[in-house]
Amino acid sequence: MPVLFGSRASPADAANLSLATDIGWDRAASGIHPVESLRAGSLLFEVVLAGVREAIADEPNAALLAAVATRSLHHSLMDRIRMAATSYSSFLLNRTAEAHVGERRRIAREMHDRLGSGVSAAARSIELIQLQLHTDPVLAEQRLSQTGASLREVLENIRQLAQDLHLHTKTEGLEKALLRCVEGLQPPGMETVVRVNGDEAWVEPAVLDELFLVLREALRNAFTHGQPTRVVVRVEIAPHELRASVEDDGVGFVPDESNSAGLGLVSMRERIALLGGMVHIFSIPGRGTSVETRVPLIGAGDAE
């Protein structure tokens, strides 16, 4: 008589579910999407079920046994896949939270470096002006002019920081937001081309925001580390898929794990993975870098 799975979880089942959780975590760390687990589970289901049917073919109640085996096998596999998928999502959420903390620290450094010193210098200058107003009015007037210039520079830095933090995709569209981003980040003497094709109404606003953040990070990497003469941003929006790329003709790099964290590549991959998409990075030293993104679209494109 064949042995079938019961409905009550055994210690072995609990251990297997724990293993499934660990597998989901490891696959997320390796960038393996849960759809691959689903494909593997479907193949395993077909192979095991074929073996079960062959084993019980001569049993008098083979049809009933086959039905019970099918249901038990399906539930067992789906439980493991569900646990692995949940663990996958938890891993990505944790890493994304870490990325957000890192982003806040970066903003704090930017504020300290770009605003703090300027404001402190202006405050000291104003104190000196107060002392010199009666003793040396000419020098006080000169210092006042210099202080005004310093404060205007601080205001410009504040404007740039606010622009860097604000997501413009909801109010002005992705293309204009990217152009504004390029305007604020691009070094002098560099050419950047932005091309967006397709209807942004097909894309959920949250997806556009995440894509903007990823493309902004890719642009920042190109401008800061790539030393290119030309950067091209392409976005192709279809009803059921979103594709985007940032390509530069710069110095390139070896895209291994040692420099991925420093360049923000891990954060970029994890943001897109939470949307069900993937990021591919191609780079050869001396021949530039290409960051390519694909995201499936669900819901927004079907609204009409």
Coordinates of C-alpha atoms in Angstrom, one line a residue:
M1 CA 0.0 0.0 0.0
P2 CA 1.6 3.3 -1.0
V3 CA 2.3 5.9 1.7
L4 CA 0.6 9.3 1.1
F5 CA 1.1 12.7 2.7
G6 CA -1.2 13.4 5.6
S7 CA -2.9 16.7 6.3
R8 CA -1.1 17.2 9.6
A9 CA 2.4 18.8 9.5
S10 CA 5.2 16.5 10.8
P11 CA 8.5 17.7 12.2
A12 CA 10.0 16.8 8.9
D13 CA 7.5 19.1 7.1
A14 CA 8.3 21.9 9.5
A15 CA 12.0 21.5 8.8
N16 CA 11.3 21.5 5.1
L17 CA 9.4 24.7 5.4
S18 CA 12.2 26.3 7.3
L19 CA 14.6 25.1 4.6
A20 CA 12.3 26.7 2.0
T21 CA 12.5 30.0 3.9
D22 CA 16.3 29.8 3.9
I23 CA 16.3 29.0 0.1
G24 CA 14.1 32.0 -0.6
W25 CA 16.5 34.2 1.3
D26 CA 19.6 32.7 -0.4
R27 CA 17.9 33.1 -3.9
A28 CA 17.1 36.7 -3.2
A29 CA 20.7 37.3 -2.2
S30 CA 21.7 35.7 -5.5
G31 CA 19.2 37.6 -7.6
I32 CA 17.1 34.5 -8.6
H33 CA 13.5 35.5 -9.1
P34 CA 10.7 33.4 -7.4
V35 CA 9.4 32.6 -10.9
E36 CA 12.3 30.2 -11.2
S37 CA 11.2 28.4 -8.1
L38 CA 7.7 28.1 -9.6
R39 CA 9.1 26.6 -12.8
A40 CA 11.1 24.1 -10.8
G41 CA 8.1 23.3 -8.7
S42 CA 5.9 22.7 -11.7
L43 CA 8.5 20.4 -13.3
L44 CA 8.9 18.5 -10.0
F45 CA 5.2 18.2 -9.7
E46 CA 4.9 16.6 -13.1
V47 CA 7.8 14.2 -12.5
V48 CA 6.7 13.1 -9.1
L49 CA 3.0 12.7 -10.1
A50 CA 3.9 10.6 -13.0
G51 CA 5.9 8.3 -10.7
V52 CA 3.0 8.1 -8.2
R53 CA 0.5 7.2 -10.9
E54 CA 2.8 4.5 -12.1
A55 CA 3.3 3.1 -8.6
I56 CA -0.4 2.9 -7.9
A57 CA -1.6 1.8 -11.3
D58 CA -2.5 -1.7 -10.1
E59 CA -4.2 -0.6 -6.9
P60 CA -8.0 -1.2 -6.9
N61 CA -8.8 2.4 -5.9
A62 CA -6.0 3.9 -8.1
A63 CA -8.2 6.9 -9.2
L64 CA -8.9 7.9 -5.6
L65 CA -5.3 7.5 -4.5
A66 CA -4.2 9.5 -7.5
A67 CA -6.5 12.4 -6.6
V68 CA -5.3 12.4 -2.9
A69 CA -1.7 12.2 -4.0
T70 CA -2.2 15.1 -6.5
R71 CA -3.8 17.3 -3.9
S72 CA -1.2 16.5 -1.2
L73 CA 1.7 17.0 -3.6
H74 CA 0.2 20.3 -4.8
H75 CA -0.3 21.6 -1.3
S76 CA 3.2 20.5 -0.2
L77 CA 4.9 22.2 -3.1
M78 CA 2.8 25.4 -2.9
D79 CA 3.5 25.7 0.8
R80 CA 7.2 25.6 0.1
I81 CA 7.1 27.9 -2.8
R82 CA 4.9 30.4 -0.9
M83 CA 7.4 30.3 2.1
A84 CA 10.3 30.8 -0.3
A85 CA 8.6 33.7 -2.1
T86 CA 7.7 35.4 1.3
S87 CA 11.3 35.0 2.4
Y88 CA 12.5 36.4 -0.9
S89 CA 10.3 39.5 -0.5
S90 CA 11.3 39.9 3.2
F91 CA 15.0 39.9 2.1
L92 CA 14.4 42.5 -0.5
L93 CA 12.4 44.7 1.9
N94 CA 15.2 44.5 4.5
R95 CA 17.8 45.4 2.0
T96 CA 15.7 48.2 0.6
A97 CA 15.2 49.6 4.2
E98 CA 19.0 49.5 4.5
A99 CA 19.3 51.4 1.3
H100 CA 16.9 54.0 2.6
V101 CA 19.0 54.4 5.7
G102 CA 22.1 54.8 3.5
E103 CA 20.3 57.4 1.4
R104 CA 19.4 59.4 4.5
R105 CA 23.0 59.3 5.7
R106 CA 24.1 60.5 2.2
I107 CA 21.6 63.3 2.4
A108 CA 23.0 64.2 5.9
R109 CA 26.5 64.3 4.6
E110 CA 25.4 66.4 1.6
M111 CA 23.7 68.9 4.0
H112 CA 26.7 69.1 6.2
D113 CA 29.2 69.5 3.4
R114 CA 27.2 71.8 1.1
L115 CA 25.2 73.8 3.6
G116 CA 26.8 73.6 7.0
S117 CA 30.1 75.2 6.2
G118 CA 28.5 78.0 4.2
V119 CA 26.0 78.9 6.9
S120 CA 28.7 78.8 9.6
A121 CA 31.0 81.0 7.6
A122 CA 28.1 83.5 7.0
A123 CA 27.3 83.6 10.7
R124 CA 30.9 84.3 11.6
S125 CA 31.1 87.0 8.9
I126 CA 27.9 88.7 10.3
E127 CA 29.5 88.8 13.8
L128 CA 32.6 90.5 12.3
I129 CA 30.5 92.9 10.4
Q130 CA 28.7 94.0 13.6
L131 CA 32.1 94.7 15.2
Q132 CA 33.4 96.6 12.2
L133 CA 30.3 98.7 11.4
H134 CA 31.6 101.6 13.6
T135 CA 35.4 101.0 13.3
D136 CA 35.8 100.3 9.6
P137 CA 32.5 100.8 7.6
V138 CA 34.3 100.3 4.3
L139 CA 35.6 96.8 5.3
A140 CA 32.2 96.0 6.8
E141 CA 30.5 96.8 3.6
Q142 CA 32.9 94.6 1.6
R143 CA 32.4 91.8 4.0
L144 CA 28.7 92.2 3.8
S145 CA 28.8 91.8 0.1
Q146 CA 30.9 88.7 0.4
T147 CA 28.5 87.3 3.0
G148 CA 25.5 88.0 0.7
A149 CA 27.3 86.0 -2.1
S150 CA 28.0 83.1 0.3
L151 CA 24.3 83.0 1.4
R152 CA 23.2 83.0 -2.2
E153 CA 25.4 80.0 -2.8
V154 CA 23.9 78.3 0.2
L155 CA 20.4 79.0 -1.2
E156 CA 21.4 77.5 -4.6
N157 CA 22.7 74.4 -2.8
I158 CA 19.5 74.1 -0.9
R159 CA 17.6 74.4 -4.2
Q160 CA 19.7 71.7 -5.8
L161 CA 19.3 69.4 -2.8
A162 CA 15.5 69.9 -2.8
Q163 CA 15.5 69.1 -6.5
D164 CA 17.5 66.0 -6.0
L165 CA 15.1 64.7 -3.3
H166 CA 11.8 65.6 -5.0
L167 CA 10.2 63.1 -7.4
H168 CA 8.8 65.0 -10.3
T169 CA 7.3 62.0 -12.2
K170 CA 3.8 62.6 -10.9
T171 CA 3.6 66.3 -11.9
E172 CA 5.8 66.6 -15.0
G173 CA 6.3 63.1 -16.3
L174 CA 9.3 60.8 -16.4
E175 CA 11.1 62.5 -19.3
K176 CA 11.0 66.0 -17.8
A177 CA 12.0 64.6 -14.4
L178 CA 15.0 62.9 -16.0
L179 CA 16.0 66.0 -17.9
R180 CA 15.8 68.0 -14.7
C181 CA 17.9 65.4 -13.0
V182 CA 20.5 65.6 -15.8
E183 CA 20.6 69.4 -15.5
G184 CA 21.4 69.1 -11.8
L185 CA 23.9 66.3 -12.0
Q186 CA 25.7 66.5 -15.3
P187 CA 29.3 67.9 -15.2
P188 CA 30.3 70.5 -17.8
G189 CA 31.4 69.4 -21.2
M190 CA 29.4 66.2 -21.2
E191 CA 26.5 65.3 -23.6
T192 CA 23.4 63.5 -22.2
V193 CA 20.5 62.3 -24.3
V194 CA 17.1 61.3 -22.8
R195 CA 14.5 59.5 -24.9
V196 CA 11.2 58.3 -23.5
N197 CA 8.8 56.5 -25.8
G198 CA 5.3 55.2 -24.9
D199 CA 2.4 56.2 -22.8
E200 CA 3.3 56.8 -19.1
A201 CA -0.4 56.2 -18.3
W202 CA 0.3 52.5 -18.7
V203 CA 2.6 52.6 -15.7
E204 CA 1.6 52.9 -12.0
P205 CA 2.9 56.1 -10.4
A206 CA 4.8 54.1 -7.8
V207 CA 6.6 52.1 -10.5
L208 CA 7.6 55.3 -12.3
D209 CA 8.9 56.7 -9.1
E210 CA 11.1 53.6 -8.4
L211 CA 12.3 53.6 -12.0
F212 CA 13.2 57.3 -11.7
L213 CA 15.3 56.6 -8.6
V214 CA 17.1 53.7 -10.3
L215 CA 17.8 55.7 -13.4
R216 CA 19.0 58.7 -11.3
E217 CA 21.4 56.4 -9.4
A218 CA 22.7 55.0 -12.8
L219 CA 23.2 58.6 -14.1
R220 CA 24.9 59.6 -10.9
N221 CA 27.3 56.7 -11.2
A222 CA 28.0 57.5 -14.9
F223 CA 28.7 61.2 -14.1
T224 CA 30.7 60.6 -11.0
H225 CA 32.7 57.4 -11.8
G226 CA 32.4 56.8 -15.5
Q227 CA 34.2 59.8 -17.0
P228 CA 32.2 59.6 -20.2
T229 CA 31.8 62.1 -23.0
R230 CA 28.3 60.9 -23.8
V231 CA 25.4 59.3 -21.9
V232 CA 22.2 58.0 -23.4
V233 CA 19.0 57.3 -21.4
R234 CA 16.3 55.3 -23.1
V235 CA 12.9 54.3 -21.8
E236 CA 10.5 52.2 -23.8
I237 CA 7.0 51.8 -22.4
A238 CA 4.7 49.1 -23.8
P239 CA 1.3 48.1 -22.3
H240 CA 2.7 45.1 -20.5
E241 CA 6.4 45.9 -20.1
L242 CA 8.7 48.7 -19.2
R243 CA 12.3 48.8 -20.4
A244 CA 15.0 51.4 -19.6
S245 CA 18.7 51.7 -20.0
V246 CA 21.5 54.1 -19.2
E247 CA 24.6 53.7 -21.5
D248 CA 27.8 55.7 -21.3
D249 CA 31.1 55.6 -23.3
G250 CA 33.2 56.0 -20.2
V251 CA 36.0 54.1 -18.5
G252 CA 33.9 51.1 -17.5
F253 CA 34.6 48.7 -14.7
V254 CA 34.5 45.0 -13.7
P255 CA 30.9 44.5 -12.3
D256 CA 31.8 42.2 -9.4
E257 CA 30.4 42.1 -5.9
S258 CA 33.4 44.1 -4.5
N259 CA 32.2 47.4 -6.0
S260 CA 28.5 46.8 -6.4
A261 CA 27.6 48.1 -3.0
G262 CA 29.7 51.3 -3.4
L263 CA 28.1 52.1 -6.8
G264 CA 24.6 51.5 -5.5
L265 CA 24.1 48.6 -7.9
V266 CA 22.7 46.3 -5.2
S267 CA 20.1 48.9 -4.2
M268 CA 19.1 49.4 -7.9
R269 CA 18.6 45.6 -8.4
E270 CA 16.6 45.3 -5.2
R271 CA 14.3 48.2 -6.1
I272 CA 13.5 46.7 -9.4
A273 CA 13.2 43.2 -8.0
L274 CA 10.4 44.4 -5.7
L275 CA 8.5 45.4 -8.8
G276 CA 9.0 41.9 -10.3
G277 CA 11.7 43.1 -12.7
M278 CA 15.4 42.6 -13.3
V279 CA 18.5 44.8 -13.7
H280 CA 21.4 43.8 -15.9
I281 CA 24.7 45.6 -15.8
F282 CA 27.2 45.3 -18.6
S283 CA 30.6 46.9 -18.4
I284 CA 34.0 46.4 -19.9
P285 CA 37.0 48.5 -18.7
G286 CA 37.8 51.1 -21.3
R287 CA 34.5 50.5 -23.2
G288 CA 31.8 52.0 -21.1
T289 CA 28.8 50.7 -19.1
S290 CA 25.2 49.8 -19.8
V291 CA 22.6 49.5 -17.1
E292 CA 19.4 47.8 -18.5
T293 CA 16.1 47.4 -16.7
R294 CA 13.0 45.4 -17.4
V295 CA 9.8 45.6 -15.4
P296 CA 6.5 43.8 -16.2
L297 CA 3.4 46.0 -16.0
I298 CA 0.3 44.8 -14.3
G299 CA -2.9 46.8 -13.8
A300 CA -2.2 50.2 -15.2
G301 CA -2.1 49.1 -18.7
D302 CA -5.3 47.2 -18.4
A303 CA -7.2 50.1 -16.9
E304 CA -8.8 51.0 -20.2

